[in-house]
XYZ file of C-alpha atoms in Angstrom:
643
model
C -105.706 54.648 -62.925
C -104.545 57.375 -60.597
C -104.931 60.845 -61.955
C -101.139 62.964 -62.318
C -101.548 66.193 -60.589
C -100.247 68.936 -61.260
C -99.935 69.643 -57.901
C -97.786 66.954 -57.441
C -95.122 68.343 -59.158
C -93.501 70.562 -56.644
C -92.874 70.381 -52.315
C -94.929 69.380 -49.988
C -94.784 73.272 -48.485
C -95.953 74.300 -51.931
C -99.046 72.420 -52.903
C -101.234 74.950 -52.239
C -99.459 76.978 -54.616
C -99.643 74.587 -57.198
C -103.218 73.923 -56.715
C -103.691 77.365 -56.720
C -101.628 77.854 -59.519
C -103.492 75.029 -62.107
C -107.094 76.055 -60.785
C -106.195 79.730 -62.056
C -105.326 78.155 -65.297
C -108.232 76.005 -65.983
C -110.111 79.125 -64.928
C -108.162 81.309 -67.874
C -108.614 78.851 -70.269
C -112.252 78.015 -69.636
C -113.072 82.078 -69.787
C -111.271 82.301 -73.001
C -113.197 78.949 -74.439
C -116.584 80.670 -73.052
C -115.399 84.227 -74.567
C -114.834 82.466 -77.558
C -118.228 80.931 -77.739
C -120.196 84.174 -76.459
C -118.128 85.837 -79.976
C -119.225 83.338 -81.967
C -122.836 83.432 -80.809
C -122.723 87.598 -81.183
C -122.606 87.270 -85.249
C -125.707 87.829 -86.921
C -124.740 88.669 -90.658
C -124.279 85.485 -92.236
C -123.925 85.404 -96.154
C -126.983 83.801 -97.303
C -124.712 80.951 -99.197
C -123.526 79.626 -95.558
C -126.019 81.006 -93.373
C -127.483 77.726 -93.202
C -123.921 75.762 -91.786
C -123.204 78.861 -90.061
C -126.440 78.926 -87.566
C -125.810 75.121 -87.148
C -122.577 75.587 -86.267
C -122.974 77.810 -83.697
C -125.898 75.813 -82.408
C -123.495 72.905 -81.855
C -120.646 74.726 -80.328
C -123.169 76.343 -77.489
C -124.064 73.081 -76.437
C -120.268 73.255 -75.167
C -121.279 75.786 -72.399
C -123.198 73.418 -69.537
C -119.652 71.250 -70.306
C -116.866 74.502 -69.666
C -119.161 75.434 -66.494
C -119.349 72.697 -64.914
C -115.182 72.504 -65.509
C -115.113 75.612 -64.073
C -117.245 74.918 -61.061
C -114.724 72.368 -60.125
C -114.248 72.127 -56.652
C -111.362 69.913 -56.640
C -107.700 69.733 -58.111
C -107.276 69.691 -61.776
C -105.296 67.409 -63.842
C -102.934 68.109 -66.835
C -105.282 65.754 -68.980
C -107.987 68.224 -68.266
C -106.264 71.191 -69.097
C -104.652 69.115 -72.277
C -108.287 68.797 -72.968
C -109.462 71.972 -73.088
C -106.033 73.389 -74.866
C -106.975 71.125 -77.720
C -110.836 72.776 -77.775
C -109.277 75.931 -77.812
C -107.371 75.466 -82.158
C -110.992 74.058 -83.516
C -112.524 76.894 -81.561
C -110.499 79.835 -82.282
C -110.992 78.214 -86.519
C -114.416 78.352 -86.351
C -114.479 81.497 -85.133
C -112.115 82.593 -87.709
C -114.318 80.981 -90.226
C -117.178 82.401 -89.410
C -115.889 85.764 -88.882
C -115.359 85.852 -92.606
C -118.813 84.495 -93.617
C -120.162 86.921 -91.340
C -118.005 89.681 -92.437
C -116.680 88.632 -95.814
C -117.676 89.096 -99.479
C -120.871 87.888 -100.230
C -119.605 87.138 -104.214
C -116.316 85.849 -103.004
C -118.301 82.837 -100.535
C -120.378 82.458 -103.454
C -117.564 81.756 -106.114
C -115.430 80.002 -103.321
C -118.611 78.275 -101.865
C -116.865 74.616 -101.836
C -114.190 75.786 -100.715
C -116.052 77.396 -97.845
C -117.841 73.722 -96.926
C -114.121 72.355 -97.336
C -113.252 74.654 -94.443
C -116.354 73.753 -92.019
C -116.019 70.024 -92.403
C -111.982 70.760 -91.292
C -113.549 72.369 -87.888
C -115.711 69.475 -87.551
C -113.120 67.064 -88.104
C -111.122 69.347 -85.212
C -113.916 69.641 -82.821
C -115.065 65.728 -83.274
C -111.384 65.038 -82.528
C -110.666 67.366 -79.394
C -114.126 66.040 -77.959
C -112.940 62.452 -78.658
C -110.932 62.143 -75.300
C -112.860 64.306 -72.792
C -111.930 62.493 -68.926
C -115.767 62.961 -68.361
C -115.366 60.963 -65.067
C -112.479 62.202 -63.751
C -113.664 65.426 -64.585
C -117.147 64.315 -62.499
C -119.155 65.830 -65.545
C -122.777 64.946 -65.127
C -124.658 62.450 -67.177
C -126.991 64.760 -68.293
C -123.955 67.440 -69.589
C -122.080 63.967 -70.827
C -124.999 63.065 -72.914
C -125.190 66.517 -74.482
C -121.503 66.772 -75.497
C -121.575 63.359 -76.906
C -125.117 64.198 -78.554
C -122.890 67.202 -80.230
C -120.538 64.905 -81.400
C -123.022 62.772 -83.252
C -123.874 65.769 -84.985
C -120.236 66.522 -86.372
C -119.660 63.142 -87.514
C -123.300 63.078 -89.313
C -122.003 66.850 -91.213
C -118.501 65.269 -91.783
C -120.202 63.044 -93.907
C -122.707 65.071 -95.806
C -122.437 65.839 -99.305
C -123.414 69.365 -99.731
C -126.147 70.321 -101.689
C -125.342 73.098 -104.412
C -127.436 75.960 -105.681
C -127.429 74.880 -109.087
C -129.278 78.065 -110.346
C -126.880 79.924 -108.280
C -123.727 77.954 -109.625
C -124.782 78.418 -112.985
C -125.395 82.165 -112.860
C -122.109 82.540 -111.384
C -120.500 80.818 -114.676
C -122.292 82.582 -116.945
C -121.362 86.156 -115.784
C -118.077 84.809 -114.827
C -116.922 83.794 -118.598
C -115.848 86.239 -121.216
C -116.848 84.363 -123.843
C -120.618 83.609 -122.657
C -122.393 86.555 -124.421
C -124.955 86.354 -121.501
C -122.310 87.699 -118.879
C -123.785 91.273 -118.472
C -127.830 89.580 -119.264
C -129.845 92.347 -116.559
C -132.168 89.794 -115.493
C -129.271 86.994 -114.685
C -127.781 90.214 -112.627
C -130.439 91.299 -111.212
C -131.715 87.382 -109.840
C -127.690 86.920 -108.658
C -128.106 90.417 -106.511
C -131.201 89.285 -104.992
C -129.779 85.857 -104.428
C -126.493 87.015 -103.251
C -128.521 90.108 -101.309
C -126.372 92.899 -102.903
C -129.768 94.723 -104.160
C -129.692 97.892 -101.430
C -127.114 100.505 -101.277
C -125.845 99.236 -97.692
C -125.314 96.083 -99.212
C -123.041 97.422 -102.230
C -121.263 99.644 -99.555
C -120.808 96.834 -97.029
C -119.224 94.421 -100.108
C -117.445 97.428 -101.589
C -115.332 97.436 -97.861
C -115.148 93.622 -97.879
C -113.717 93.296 -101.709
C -111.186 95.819 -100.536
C -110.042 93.942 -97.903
C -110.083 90.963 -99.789
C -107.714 92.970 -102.305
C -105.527 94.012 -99.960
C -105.179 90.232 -97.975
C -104.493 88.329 -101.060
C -102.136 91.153 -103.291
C -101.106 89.848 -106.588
C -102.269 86.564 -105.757
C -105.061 84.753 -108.001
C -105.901 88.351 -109.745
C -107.786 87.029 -112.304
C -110.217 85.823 -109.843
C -110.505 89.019 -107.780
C -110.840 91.424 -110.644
C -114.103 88.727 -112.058
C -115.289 89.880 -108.301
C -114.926 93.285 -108.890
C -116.560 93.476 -111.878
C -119.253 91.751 -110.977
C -119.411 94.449 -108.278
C -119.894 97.220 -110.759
C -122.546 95.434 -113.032
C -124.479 95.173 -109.279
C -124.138 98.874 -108.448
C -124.865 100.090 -112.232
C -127.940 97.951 -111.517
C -128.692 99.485 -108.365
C -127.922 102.836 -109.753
C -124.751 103.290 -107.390
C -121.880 104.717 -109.136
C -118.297 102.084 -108.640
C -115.646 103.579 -107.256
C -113.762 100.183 -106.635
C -109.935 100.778 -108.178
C -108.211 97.446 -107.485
C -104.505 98.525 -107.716
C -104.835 100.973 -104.894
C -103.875 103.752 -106.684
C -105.577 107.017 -105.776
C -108.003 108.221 -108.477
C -108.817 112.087 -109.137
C -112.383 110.856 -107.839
C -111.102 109.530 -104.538
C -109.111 112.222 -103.855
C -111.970 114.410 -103.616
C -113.455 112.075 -101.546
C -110.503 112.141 -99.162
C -111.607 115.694 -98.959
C -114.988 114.973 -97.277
C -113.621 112.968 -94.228
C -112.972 116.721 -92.851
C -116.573 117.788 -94.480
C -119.577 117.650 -91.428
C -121.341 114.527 -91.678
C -124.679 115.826 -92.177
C -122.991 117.652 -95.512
C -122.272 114.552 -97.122
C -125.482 112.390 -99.220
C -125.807 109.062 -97.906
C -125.246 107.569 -100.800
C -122.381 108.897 -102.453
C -120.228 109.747 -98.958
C -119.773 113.433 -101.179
C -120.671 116.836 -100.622
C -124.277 117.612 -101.836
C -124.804 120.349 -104.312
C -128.398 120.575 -104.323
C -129.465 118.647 -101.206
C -133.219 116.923 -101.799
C -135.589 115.713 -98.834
C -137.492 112.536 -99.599
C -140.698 111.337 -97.706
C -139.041 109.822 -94.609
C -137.345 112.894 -94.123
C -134.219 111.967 -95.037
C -131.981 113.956 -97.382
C -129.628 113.260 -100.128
C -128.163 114.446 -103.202
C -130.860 114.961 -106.102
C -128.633 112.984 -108.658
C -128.153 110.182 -106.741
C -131.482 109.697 -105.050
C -133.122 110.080 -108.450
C -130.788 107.335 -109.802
C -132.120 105.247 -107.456
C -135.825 105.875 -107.978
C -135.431 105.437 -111.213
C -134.082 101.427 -110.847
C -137.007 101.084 -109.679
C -136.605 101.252 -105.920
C -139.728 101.917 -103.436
C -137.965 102.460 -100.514
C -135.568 105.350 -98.768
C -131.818 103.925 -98.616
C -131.189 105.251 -95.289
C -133.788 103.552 -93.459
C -135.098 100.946 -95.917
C -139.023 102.192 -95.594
C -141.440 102.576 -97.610
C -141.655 106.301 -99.514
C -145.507 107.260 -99.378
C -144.773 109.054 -102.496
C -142.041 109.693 -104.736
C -141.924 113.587 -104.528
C -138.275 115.740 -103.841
C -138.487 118.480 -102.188
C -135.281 120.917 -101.885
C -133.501 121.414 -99.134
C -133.098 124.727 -98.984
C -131.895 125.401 -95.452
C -129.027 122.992 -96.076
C -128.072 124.015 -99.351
C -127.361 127.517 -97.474
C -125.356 125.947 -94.820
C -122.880 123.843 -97.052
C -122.602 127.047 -99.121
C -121.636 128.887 -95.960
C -119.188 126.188 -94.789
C -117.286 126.009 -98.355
C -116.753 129.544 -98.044
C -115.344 129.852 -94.456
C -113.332 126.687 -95.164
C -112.034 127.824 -98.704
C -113.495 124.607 -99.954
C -114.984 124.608 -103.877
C -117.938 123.236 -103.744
C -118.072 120.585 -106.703
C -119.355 121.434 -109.952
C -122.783 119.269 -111.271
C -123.219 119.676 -114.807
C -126.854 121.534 -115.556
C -129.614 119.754 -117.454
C -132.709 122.086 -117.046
C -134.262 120.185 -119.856
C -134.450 117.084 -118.148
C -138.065 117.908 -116.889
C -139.277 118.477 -120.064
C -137.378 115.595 -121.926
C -139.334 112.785 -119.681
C -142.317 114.393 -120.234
C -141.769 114.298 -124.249
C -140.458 110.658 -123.494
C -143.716 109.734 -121.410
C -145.559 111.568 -124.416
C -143.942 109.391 -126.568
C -144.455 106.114 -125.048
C -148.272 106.652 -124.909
C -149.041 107.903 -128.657
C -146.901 104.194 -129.678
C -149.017 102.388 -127.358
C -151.873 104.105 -128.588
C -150.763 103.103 -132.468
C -150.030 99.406 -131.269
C -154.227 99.351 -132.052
C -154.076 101.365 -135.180
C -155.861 99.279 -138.191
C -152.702 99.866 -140.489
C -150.312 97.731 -140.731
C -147.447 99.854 -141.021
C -148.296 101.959 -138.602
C -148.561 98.952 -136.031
C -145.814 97.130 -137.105
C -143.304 100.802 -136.934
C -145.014 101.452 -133.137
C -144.433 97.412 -131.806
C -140.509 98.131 -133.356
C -139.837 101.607 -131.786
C -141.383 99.706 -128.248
C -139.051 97.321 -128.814
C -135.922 99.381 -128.893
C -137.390 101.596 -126.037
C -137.762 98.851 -124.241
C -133.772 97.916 -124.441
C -132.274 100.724 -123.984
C -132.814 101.141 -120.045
C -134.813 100.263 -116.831
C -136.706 103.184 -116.565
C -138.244 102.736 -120.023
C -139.506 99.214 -119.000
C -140.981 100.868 -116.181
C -142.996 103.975 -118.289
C -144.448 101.371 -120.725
C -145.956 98.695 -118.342
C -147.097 101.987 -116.059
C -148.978 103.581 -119.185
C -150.534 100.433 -120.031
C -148.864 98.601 -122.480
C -148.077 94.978 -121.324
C -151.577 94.051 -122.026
C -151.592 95.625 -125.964
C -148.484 94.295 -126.639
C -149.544 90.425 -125.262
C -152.627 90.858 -127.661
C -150.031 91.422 -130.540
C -148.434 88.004 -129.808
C -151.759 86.760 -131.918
C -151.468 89.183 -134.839
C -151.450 86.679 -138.296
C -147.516 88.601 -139.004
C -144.078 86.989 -138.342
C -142.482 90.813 -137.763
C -144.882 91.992 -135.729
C -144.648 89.054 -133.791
C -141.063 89.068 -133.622
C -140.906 92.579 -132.765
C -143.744 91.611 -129.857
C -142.029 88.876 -128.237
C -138.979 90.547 -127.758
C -139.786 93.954 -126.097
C -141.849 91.574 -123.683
C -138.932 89.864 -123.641
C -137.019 93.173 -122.951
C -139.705 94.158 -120.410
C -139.536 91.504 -118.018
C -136.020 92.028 -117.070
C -138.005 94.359 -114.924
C -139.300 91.824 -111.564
C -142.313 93.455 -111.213
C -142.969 93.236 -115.518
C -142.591 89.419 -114.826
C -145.940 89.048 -113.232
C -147.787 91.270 -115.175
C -147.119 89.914 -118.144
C -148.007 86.501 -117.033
C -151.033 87.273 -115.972
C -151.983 88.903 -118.827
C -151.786 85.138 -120.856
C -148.651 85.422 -122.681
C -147.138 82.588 -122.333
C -148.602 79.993 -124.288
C -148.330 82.791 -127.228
C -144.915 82.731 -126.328
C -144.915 78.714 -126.480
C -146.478 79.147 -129.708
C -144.097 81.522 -131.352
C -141.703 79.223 -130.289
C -142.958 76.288 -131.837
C -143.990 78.405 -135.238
C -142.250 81.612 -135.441
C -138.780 83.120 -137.354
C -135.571 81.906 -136.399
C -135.389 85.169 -134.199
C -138.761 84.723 -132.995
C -138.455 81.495 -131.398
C -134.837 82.416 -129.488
C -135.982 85.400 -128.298
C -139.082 83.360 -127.155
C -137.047 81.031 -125.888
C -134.920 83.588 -123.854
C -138.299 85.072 -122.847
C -139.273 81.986 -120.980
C -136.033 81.754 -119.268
C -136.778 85.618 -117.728
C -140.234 85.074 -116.995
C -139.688 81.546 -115.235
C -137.373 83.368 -112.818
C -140.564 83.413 -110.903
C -141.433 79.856 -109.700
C -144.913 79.797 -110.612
C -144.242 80.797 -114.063
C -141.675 77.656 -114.025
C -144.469 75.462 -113.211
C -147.168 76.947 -115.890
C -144.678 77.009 -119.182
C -144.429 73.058 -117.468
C -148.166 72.678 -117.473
C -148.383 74.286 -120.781
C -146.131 72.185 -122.741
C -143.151 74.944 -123.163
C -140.635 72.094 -122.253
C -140.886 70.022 -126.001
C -140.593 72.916 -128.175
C -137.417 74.377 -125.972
C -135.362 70.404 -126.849
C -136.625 71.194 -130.228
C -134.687 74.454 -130.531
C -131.710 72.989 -128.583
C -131.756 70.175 -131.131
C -132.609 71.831 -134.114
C -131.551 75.693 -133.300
C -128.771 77.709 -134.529
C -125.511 78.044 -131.816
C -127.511 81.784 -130.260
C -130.842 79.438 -130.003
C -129.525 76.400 -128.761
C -127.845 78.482 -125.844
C -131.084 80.637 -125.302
C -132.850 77.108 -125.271
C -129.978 75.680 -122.248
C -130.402 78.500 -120.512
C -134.533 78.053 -120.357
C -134.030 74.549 -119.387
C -132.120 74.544 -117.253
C -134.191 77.269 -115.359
C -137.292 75.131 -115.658
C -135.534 71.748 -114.949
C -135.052 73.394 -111.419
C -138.515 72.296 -110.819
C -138.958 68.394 -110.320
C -142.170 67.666 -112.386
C -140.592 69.438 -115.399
C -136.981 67.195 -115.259
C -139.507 64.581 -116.033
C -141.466 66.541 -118.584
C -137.859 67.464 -120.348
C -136.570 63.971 -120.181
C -139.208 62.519 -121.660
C -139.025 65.400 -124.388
C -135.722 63.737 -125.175
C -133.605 66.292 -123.791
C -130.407 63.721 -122.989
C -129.673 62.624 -126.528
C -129.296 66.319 -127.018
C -127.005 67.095 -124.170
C -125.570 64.230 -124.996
C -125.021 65.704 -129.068
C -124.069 68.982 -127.301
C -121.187 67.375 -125.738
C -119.655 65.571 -128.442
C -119.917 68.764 -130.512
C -117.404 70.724 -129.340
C -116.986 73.485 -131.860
C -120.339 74.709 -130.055
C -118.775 75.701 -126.894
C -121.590 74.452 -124.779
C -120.195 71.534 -123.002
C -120.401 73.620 -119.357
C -123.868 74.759 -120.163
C -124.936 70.886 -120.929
C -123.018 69.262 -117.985
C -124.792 71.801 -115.787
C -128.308 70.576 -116.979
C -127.215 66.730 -116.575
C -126.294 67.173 -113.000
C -129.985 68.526 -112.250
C -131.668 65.251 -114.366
C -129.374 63.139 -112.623
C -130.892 63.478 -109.405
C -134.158 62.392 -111.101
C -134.621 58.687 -110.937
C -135.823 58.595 -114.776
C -133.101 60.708 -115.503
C -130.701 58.153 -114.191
C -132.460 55.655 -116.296
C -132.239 57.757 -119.143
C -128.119 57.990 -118.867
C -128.340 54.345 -118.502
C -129.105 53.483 -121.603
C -126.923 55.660 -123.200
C -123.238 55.560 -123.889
C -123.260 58.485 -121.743
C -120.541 57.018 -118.975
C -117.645 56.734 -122.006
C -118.379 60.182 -123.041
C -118.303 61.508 -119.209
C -114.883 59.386 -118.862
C -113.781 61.156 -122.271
C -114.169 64.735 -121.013
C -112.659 64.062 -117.402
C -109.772 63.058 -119.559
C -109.245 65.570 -122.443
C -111.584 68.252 -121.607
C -110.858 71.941 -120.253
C -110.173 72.528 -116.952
C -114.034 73.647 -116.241
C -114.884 70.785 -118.060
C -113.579 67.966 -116.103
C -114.752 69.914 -113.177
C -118.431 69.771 -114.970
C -118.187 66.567 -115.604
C -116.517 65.301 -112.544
C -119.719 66.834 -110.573
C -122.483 64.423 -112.709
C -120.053 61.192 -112.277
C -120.098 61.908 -108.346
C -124.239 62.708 -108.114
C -125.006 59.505 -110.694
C -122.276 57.445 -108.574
C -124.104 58.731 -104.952
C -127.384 57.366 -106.413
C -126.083 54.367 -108.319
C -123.045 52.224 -108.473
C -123.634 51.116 -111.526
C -122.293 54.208 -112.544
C -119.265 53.878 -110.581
C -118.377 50.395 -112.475
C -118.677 51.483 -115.458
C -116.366 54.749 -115.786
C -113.756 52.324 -113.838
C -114.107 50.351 -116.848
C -113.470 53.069 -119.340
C -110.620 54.002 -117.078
C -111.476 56.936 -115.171
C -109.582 56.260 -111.925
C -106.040 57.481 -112.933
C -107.954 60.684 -114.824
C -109.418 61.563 -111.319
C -105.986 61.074 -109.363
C -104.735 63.617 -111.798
C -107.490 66.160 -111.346
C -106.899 65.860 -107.222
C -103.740 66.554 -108.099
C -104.065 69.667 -111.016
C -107.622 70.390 -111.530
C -109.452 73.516 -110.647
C -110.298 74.018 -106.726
C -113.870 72.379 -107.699
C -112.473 69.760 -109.226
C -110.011 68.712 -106.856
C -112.636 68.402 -104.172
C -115.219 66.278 -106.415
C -112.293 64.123 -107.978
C -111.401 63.292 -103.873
C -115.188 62.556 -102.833
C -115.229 60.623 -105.783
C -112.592 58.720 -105.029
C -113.427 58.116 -101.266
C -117.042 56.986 -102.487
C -114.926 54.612 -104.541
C -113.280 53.181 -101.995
C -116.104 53.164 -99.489
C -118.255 51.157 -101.968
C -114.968 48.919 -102.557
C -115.092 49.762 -106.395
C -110.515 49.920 -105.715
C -108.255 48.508 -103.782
């Protein structure tokens, strides 16, 4: 068929014109596709929960390039169905940029809470792209084979990730629920915090400052709109920086606190004037071993989280020594006083010196008594450790430096329930601290642990079980409480425990069941008729916590099995039709992976009528839900389980 030319479509005097005219504009739009492309291809901050889709995605669109300049090397005229072509590359292009703008720019809590949502908006580009690409006049164009086979090579790809069901971050997901709910008494747990700001990478004070500017933003885009979400955000925010040691200064309803207005006060202070940290004034100005210089309040904050490194620069300090900067100091003073500036007021605490010495002096003589022969004496010591050991990070960090992991692992032994007790907790109170985790492993306290569990007081044995959920934050600790048999007594308490032990228990297990070998080790502890009690029990409030375990077994082949031969399906069914909104979500996500697996599963909620209950979620249900209720439903179809 004979190509319509643009050209064509004035005189024969003014061809050349209109040649002229559509070769300028295939050249504009080709440079703007390209720029486009080159943008894309500049952004190197992806959040860690899309990083993945983002580096493929960029990947795919640069295999675009040989294709836009070889259009651009086009000798000849240019048709409107080649310039239609590339005007529908340009809407999927300009979205993806747009979409990964905000995963390279956005808030990294915000694309973890919203992360389906996110994949929602990746598999609308590739729907775009696969489209736009569908039509390309590769002929008429004179595109070579070897540029043909690449673009269509690309295209492969985007129907292939159309198609994929994502994989979640269950550990990830369930963190986020946890801190997220205001009943869960975990929310503000340090060592769920502190894994969700490593996983999230919002452990540095760049990080925190970098989110700080993008939950802003976010407040200001979205207003009024879904509140309750943004201020979850912004909490979650300030539990990272009181972590971190960063003081929030977040206010969500833009009003100007007394604190920011002094703040507003700095943007006319020198920059050298202000601590890196805190963007304020420095009163007494500190040099650390890089060199760099901050205020003493806030760098000591940070030390004393247990940081290594200078925030600046993110090296290693050689030592942890301050030294004052005098020369500074003298130089801010001067400033304030030519400027008529007041230079802030820090409340004095010359006693501080001699207050962590007495503490440090302290911490040794009951480490020292955890040995004594009496009784009393050892059980008082192991009890004052124990409340130590609670009250902050920095006391973690004095009593595993002076020694007394390996004392207080011994005590796990001692023939006395309170001592014991007492023990397992401040361990369990110590290895909120990452680098306690090892140590105390290493030392051989887990299978005491294990064995308070199985024989210990009621408190004993959930604090033991809570123990094991901190220290199998590390994977290798996951795989030895498997190895050692920690799995059996952890159903036990979630069978047999009281509401506080059967949640410490869901929380361990579900933490271990990450690892493959121990789903099997679990399941064959009879874990499912438990979850499966859990559910049906609904005064206990833990139908979340026991849907979130499910949907780990059920992408083990015995735990499949396992759900087979229980009346499991009906109960599913039940909650997708009277449960909470978070609960049909739940247990929308376990129909979907059983149903991927197994169509078995598929047939038989259809025959406790779940199809109708799923319309309604896709229609009402919570963001989650709505997108599991529709994959659902097109798996349904697929497999020809409906009309």
């Amino acid at each position: 068929m004979e190509r319509q030319m643009v050209v064509m479509e004035g005189a024969t005097g003014e061809n050349q014109n209109g040649v002229s005219s559509s070769l300028n504009e295939c050249d504009r739009v080709v440079n703007e596709l390209m720029q486009v492309i080159d943008t894309i291809g500049s952004y190197g901050g992806f959040r860690k929960t899309q990083r993945k889709e983002c580096l493929n995605i960029v990947r795919r669109l640069k295999l675009l390039v040989p294709l836009l300049e070889e259009i651009r090397e086009l000798d000849g005229q240019v048709s409107s169905e080649a310039l239609n072509c590339l005007a529908h590359l340009k809407k999927p292009l300009l979205a993806a940029k747009k979409l990964l703008k905000d995963c390279n720019y956005g808030s990294k809590i915000y694309l973890a809470a919203e992360s389906e949502a996110v994949m929602s908006r990746f598999h609308a580009v590739y729907d775009k792209l696969y489209e736009a690409l569908d039509d390309v006049p590769y002929d008429e164009l004179g595109i070579s084979d070897e540029v043909k086979e690449q673009v269509e090579l690309m295209r492969m790809q985007l129907q292939r990730a159309k198609g994929r069901t994502d994989t979640q971050d269950m550990e990830l997901a369930m963190d986020m629920m946890v801190v997220f709910s205001k009943e869960d008494d975990r929310n503000a747990d340090s060592a769920i915090l502190e894994r969700l700001a490593k996983k999230l990478e919002l452990h540095t004070i760049a990080d925190l400052k970098a989110e700080t500017l993008a939950v802003k933003k976010l407040v200001k885009e979205r207003g009024g709109h879904k509140a309750d979400s943004i201020s979850q955000i912004t909490d979650l925010l300030g539990k990272f920086k009181q972590i971190a040691g960063v003081e929030d200064t977040l206010v969500l309803d833009g009003s100007v606190s007394a604190r920011k207005l002094q703040r507003c006060q700095t943007m006319l202070v020198p920059h050298e004037f202000l601590c890196p940290v805190t963007l304020e004034i420095m009163t007494d100005p500190v040099i650390v071993a890089t060199g760099q210089t901050y205020e003493r309040e806030s760098i000591q904050r940070w030390l004393n989280s247990n940081h290594k490194t200078c925030p600046k620069t993110g090296q290693i300090l050689d030592h942890l020594s301050l030294a004052p900067n005098y020369a500074l100091r003298n130089l801010i003073v001067q400033w304030c006083e030519k400027n008529n500036v007041e230079l802030p007021k820090k409340d004095t605490n010359t006693g501080s010196d001699a207050s962590s010495a007495a503490l440090i002096e302290e911490i040794c003589s009951l480490i020292q008594n955890l040995s004594s022969s009496q009784l009393n004496i050892k059980r008082d010591s192991v009890m004052k450790i124990r409340m130590l050991s609670k009250e902050n990070p920095d006391n973690r960090i004095l009593i595993a430096n002076n020694g007394g992991i390996r004392p207080l692992v011994q005590l796990l032994f001692y023939p006395d329930s309170k001592i014991q007790e007492h023990t397992v907790t401040a361990l369990l109170n110590l290895s909120l601290d990452e680098t306690n985790k090892r140590h105390i492993a290493r030392e051989g306290a887990i299978p005491a642990i294990i064995e308070i569990l199985q024989n210990g007081t009621n408190e004993a044995r959930e604090n033991s079980a809570a123990a094991l959920f901190s220290l199998s934050m590390l994977d290798e600790n996951r795989v030895m409480v498997g190895n050692l048999n920690g799995i059996p007594p952890l159903v036990n308490l979630l069978r047999y425990g009281s509401i506080r032990g059967k949640k410490d228990a869901a929380t361990a297990l579900f933490n271990l069941s990450i690892n493959q070998s121990n789903k099997s080790r679990a399941i064959k502890a009879g874990i499912i008729p438990s979850l499966l009690k859990l559910l049906e029990d609904k005064a206990l409030g833990m139908v979340d916590e026991a849907l979130s375990i499910l949907q780990l077994l059920a992408s083990h082949p015995e735990g499949r099995n396992e759900i087979g031969r229980l009346s499991f399906i009906e109960t599913l069914v039940e909650i997708i039709k009277n449960g909470t909104p978070k609960n049909k979500e739940c247990a929308t996500s376990v129909l979907l992976e059983l149903g991927l697996n197994n169509s078995y599963f598929i047939l038989a909620a259809l025959q406790y009528g779940v199809y109708e209950h799923l319309v309604e979620i896709t229609r009402c249900g919570t963001n989650r839900g709505q997108r599991k209720a529709n994959s659902l439903l097109q798996h349904m179809s697929k497999r020809e389980h409906i009309p």
